[in-house]
XYZ file of N, CA and C in Angstrom:
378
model
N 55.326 154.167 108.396
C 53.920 154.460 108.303
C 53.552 154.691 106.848
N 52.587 154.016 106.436
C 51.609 153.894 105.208
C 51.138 155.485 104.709
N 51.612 156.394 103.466
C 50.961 157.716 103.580
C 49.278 157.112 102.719
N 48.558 157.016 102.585
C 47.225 156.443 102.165
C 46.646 158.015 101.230
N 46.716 157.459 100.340
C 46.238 158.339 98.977
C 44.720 158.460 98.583
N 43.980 157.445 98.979
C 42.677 156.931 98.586
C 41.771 158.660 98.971
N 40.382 158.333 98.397
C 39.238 159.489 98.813
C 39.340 159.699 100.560
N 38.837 161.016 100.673
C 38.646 161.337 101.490
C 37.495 160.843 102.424
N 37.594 160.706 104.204
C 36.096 160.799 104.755
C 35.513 161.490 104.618
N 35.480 162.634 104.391
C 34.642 164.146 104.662
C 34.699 164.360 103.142
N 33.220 165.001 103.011
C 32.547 165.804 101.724
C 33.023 166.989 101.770
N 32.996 168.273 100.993
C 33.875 169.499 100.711
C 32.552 170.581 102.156
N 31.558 169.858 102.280
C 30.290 170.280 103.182
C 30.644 169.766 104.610
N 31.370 168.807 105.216
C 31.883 168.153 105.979
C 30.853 167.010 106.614
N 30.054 166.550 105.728
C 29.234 165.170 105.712
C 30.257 164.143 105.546
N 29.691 163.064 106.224
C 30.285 161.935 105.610
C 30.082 161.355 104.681
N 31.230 160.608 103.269
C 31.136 159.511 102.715
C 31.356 158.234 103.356
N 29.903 157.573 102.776
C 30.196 156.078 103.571
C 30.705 155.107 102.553
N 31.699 154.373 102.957
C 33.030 153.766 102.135
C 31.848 152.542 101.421
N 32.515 152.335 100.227
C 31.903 150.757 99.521
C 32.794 149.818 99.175
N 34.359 149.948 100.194
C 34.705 149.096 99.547
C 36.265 149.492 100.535
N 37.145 148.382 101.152
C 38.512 148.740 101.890
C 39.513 149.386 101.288
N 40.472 149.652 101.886
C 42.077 150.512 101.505
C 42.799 149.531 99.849
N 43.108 150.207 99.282
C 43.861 149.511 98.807
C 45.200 149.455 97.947
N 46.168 148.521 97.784
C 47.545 148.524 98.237
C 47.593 149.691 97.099
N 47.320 149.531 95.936
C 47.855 150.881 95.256
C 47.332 152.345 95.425
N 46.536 152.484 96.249
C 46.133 154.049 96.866
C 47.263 154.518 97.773
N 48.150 153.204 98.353
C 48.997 153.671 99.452
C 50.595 154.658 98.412
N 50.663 155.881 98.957
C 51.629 156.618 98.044
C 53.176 156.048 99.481
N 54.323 156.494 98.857
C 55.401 156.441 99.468
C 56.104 157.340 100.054
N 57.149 157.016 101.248
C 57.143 157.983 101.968
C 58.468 158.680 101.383
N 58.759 160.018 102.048
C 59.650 160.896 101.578
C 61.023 160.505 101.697
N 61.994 160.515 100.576
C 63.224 159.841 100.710
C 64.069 160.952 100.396
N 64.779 161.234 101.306
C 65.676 162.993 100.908
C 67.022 162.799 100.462
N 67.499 163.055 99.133
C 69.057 162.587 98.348
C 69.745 163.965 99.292
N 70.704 163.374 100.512
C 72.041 164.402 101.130
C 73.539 163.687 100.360
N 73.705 165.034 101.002
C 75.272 164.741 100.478
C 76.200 163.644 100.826
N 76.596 163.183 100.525
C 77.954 161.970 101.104
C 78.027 160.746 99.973
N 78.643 159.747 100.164
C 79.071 158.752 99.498
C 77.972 158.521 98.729
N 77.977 157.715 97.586
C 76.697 156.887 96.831
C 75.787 156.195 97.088
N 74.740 156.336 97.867
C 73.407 155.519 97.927
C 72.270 155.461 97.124
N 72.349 153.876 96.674
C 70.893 154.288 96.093
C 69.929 152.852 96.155
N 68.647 152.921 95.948
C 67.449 152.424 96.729
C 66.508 151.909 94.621
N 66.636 150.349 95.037
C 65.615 150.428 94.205
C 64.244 150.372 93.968
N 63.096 150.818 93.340
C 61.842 150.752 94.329
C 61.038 150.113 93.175
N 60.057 149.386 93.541
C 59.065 148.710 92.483
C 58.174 149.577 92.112
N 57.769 149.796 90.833
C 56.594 150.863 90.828
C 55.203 149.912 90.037
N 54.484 151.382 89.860
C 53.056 150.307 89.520
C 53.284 149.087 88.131
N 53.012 148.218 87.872
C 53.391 147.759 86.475
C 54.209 146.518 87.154
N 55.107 146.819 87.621
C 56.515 145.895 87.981
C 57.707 146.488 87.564
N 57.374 147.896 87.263
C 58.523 149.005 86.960
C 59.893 149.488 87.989
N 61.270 149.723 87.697
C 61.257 149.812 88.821
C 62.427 151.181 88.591
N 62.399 152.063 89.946
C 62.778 153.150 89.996
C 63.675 153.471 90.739
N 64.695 154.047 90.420
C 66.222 154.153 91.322
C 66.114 155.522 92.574
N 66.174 155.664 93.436
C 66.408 156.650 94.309
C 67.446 156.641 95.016
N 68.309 158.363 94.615
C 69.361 158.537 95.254
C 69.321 159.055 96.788
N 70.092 157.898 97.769
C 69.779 158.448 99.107
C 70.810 159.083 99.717
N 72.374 159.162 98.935
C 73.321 160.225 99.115
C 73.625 160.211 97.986
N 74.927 161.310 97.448
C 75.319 161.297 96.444
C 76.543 162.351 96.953
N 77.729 162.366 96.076
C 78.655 163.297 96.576
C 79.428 163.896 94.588
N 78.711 163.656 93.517
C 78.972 164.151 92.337
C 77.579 164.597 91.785
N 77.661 165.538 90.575
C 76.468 165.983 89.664
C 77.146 166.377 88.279
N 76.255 165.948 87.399
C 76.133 166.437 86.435
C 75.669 167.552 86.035
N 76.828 168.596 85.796
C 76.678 170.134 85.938
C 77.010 170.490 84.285
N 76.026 171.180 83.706
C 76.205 171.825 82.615
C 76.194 172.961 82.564
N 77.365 173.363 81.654
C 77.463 175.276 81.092
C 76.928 175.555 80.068
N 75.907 176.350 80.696
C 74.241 176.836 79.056
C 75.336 177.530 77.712
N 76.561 178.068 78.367
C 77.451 179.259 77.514
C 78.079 178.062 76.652
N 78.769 176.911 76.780
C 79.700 176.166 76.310
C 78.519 175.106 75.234
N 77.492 174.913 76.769
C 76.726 173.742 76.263
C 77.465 172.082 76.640
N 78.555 172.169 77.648
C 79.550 171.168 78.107
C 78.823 171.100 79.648
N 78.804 169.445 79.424
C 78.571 169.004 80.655
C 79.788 168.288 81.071
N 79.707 168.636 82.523
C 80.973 167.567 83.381
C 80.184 167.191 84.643
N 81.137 166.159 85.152
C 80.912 165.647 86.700
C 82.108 166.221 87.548
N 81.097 167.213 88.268
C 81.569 167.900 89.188
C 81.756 167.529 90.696
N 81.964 167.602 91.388
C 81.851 167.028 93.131
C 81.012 168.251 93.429
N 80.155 167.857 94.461
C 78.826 168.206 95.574
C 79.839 169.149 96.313
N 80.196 170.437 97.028
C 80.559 170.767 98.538
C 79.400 170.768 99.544
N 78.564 171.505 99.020
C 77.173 172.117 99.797
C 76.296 172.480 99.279
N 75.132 172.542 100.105
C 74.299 173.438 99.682
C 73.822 174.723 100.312
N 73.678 175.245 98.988
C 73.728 176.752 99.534
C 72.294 177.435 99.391
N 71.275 177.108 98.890
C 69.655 177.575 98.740
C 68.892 176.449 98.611
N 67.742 176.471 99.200
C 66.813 175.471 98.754
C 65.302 175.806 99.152
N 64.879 176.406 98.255
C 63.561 177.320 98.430
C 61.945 175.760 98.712
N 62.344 174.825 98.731
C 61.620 173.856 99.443
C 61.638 173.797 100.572
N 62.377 174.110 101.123
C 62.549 173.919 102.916
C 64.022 174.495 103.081
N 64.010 175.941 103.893
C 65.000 176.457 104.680
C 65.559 175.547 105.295
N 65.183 174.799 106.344
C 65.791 173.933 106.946
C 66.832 172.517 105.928
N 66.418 172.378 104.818
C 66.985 171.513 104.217
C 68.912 172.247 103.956
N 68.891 173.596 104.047
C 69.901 173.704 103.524
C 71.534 173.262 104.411
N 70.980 173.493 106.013
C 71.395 173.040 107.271
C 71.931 171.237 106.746
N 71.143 170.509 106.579
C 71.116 169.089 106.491
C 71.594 168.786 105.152
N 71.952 169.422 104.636
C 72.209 169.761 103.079
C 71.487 168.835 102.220
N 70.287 168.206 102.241
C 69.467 167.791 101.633
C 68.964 168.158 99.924
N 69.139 167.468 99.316
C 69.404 168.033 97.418
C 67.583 167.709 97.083
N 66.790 168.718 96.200
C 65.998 168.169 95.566
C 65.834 169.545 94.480
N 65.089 169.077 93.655
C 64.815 170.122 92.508
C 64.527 171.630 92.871
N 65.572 172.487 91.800
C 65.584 173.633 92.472
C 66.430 174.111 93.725
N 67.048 173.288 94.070
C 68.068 173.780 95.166
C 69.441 174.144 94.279
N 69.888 175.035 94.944
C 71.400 175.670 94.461
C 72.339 174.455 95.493
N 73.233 174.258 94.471
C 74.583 173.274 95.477
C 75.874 174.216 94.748
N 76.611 174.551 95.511
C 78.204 174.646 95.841
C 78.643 173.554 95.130
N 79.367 173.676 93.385
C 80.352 172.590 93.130
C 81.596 172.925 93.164
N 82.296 172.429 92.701
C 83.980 172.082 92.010
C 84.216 173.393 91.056
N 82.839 173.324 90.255
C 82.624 174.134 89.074
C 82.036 175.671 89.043
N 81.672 176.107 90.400
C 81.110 176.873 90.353
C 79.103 177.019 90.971
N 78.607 177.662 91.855
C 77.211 177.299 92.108
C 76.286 176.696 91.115
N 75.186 175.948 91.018
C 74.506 175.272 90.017
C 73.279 174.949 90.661
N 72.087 174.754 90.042
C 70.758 175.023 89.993
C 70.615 173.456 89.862
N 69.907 172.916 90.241
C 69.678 171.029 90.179
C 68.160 171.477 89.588
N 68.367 170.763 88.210
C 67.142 170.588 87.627
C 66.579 168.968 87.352
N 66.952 167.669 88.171
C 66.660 166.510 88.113
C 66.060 166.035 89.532
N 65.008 165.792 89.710
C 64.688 165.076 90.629
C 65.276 163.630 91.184
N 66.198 164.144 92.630
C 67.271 162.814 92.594
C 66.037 161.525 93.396
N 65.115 161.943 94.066
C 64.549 161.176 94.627
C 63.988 160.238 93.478
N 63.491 160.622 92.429
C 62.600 159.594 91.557
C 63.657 159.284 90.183
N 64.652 160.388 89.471
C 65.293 159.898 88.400
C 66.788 159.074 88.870
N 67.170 159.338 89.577
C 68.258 158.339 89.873
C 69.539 158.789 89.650
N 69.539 160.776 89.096
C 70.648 161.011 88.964
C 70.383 162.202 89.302
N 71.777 163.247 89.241
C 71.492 164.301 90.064
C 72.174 165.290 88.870
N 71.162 166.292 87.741
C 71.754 167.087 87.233
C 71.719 168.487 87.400
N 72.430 169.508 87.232
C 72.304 171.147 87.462
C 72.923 171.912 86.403
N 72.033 172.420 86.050
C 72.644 173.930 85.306
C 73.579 174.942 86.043
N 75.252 175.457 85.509
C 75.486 176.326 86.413
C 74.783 178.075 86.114
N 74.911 178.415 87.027
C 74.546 179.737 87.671
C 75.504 181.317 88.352
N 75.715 181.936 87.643
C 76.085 183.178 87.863
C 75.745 184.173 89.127
């Protein structure tokens, strides 16, 4: 299903606007793609322009940096352990910005949006 971005029917008064003109393809936004844990998936997507944008649809490593060292490594995924976007995501272990994951290395804070940048990085956390 199409999520449709375009103006609204209803005025902020709840009158109607009467349309001048049909839907169109770039008002339509995309639907929600959730990066979980497991093997490597990823999705390439066309964006406006002819641009095009990588989305991770599993992943089972991150790029975890120590603020103290200033050293980044690739750590392995176990779990996730917080995700103040949706309680329920933590069950499904579903990764997006701001969720805490369980590494190799110690808990870590994901500060990369895996759905739109294409990689999955975290600061660790104490």
């Amino acid at each position: 299903m199409a999520l449709w971005q375009g103006r609204s029917v209803r005025k902020s008064t709840g009158g109607r606007y009467h349309s001048f003109r049909k839907k169109r393809k770039y008002e339509i936004g995309a639907e929600l793609q959730t990066a979980v844990i497991g093997d490597r998936r990823t999705k390439k997507v066309r964006g406006r322009g002819g641009n095009t944008r990588v989305r991770i649809l599993s992943e089972n490593h991150a790029n975890v940096r120590d603020p103290k060292t200033g050293k980044t490594v690739r750590a392995e995924i176990i779990t996730v352990v917080e995700n103040p976007a949706n309680p329920n995501y933590v069950q499904r272990n579903i990764i997006t910005k701001g969720a805490i994951i369980k590494t190799s290395v110690g808990n870590a804070k994901i500060t990369s949006r895996p759905g739109q940048d294409g990689a999955i990085n975290a600061v660790l956390v104490e």
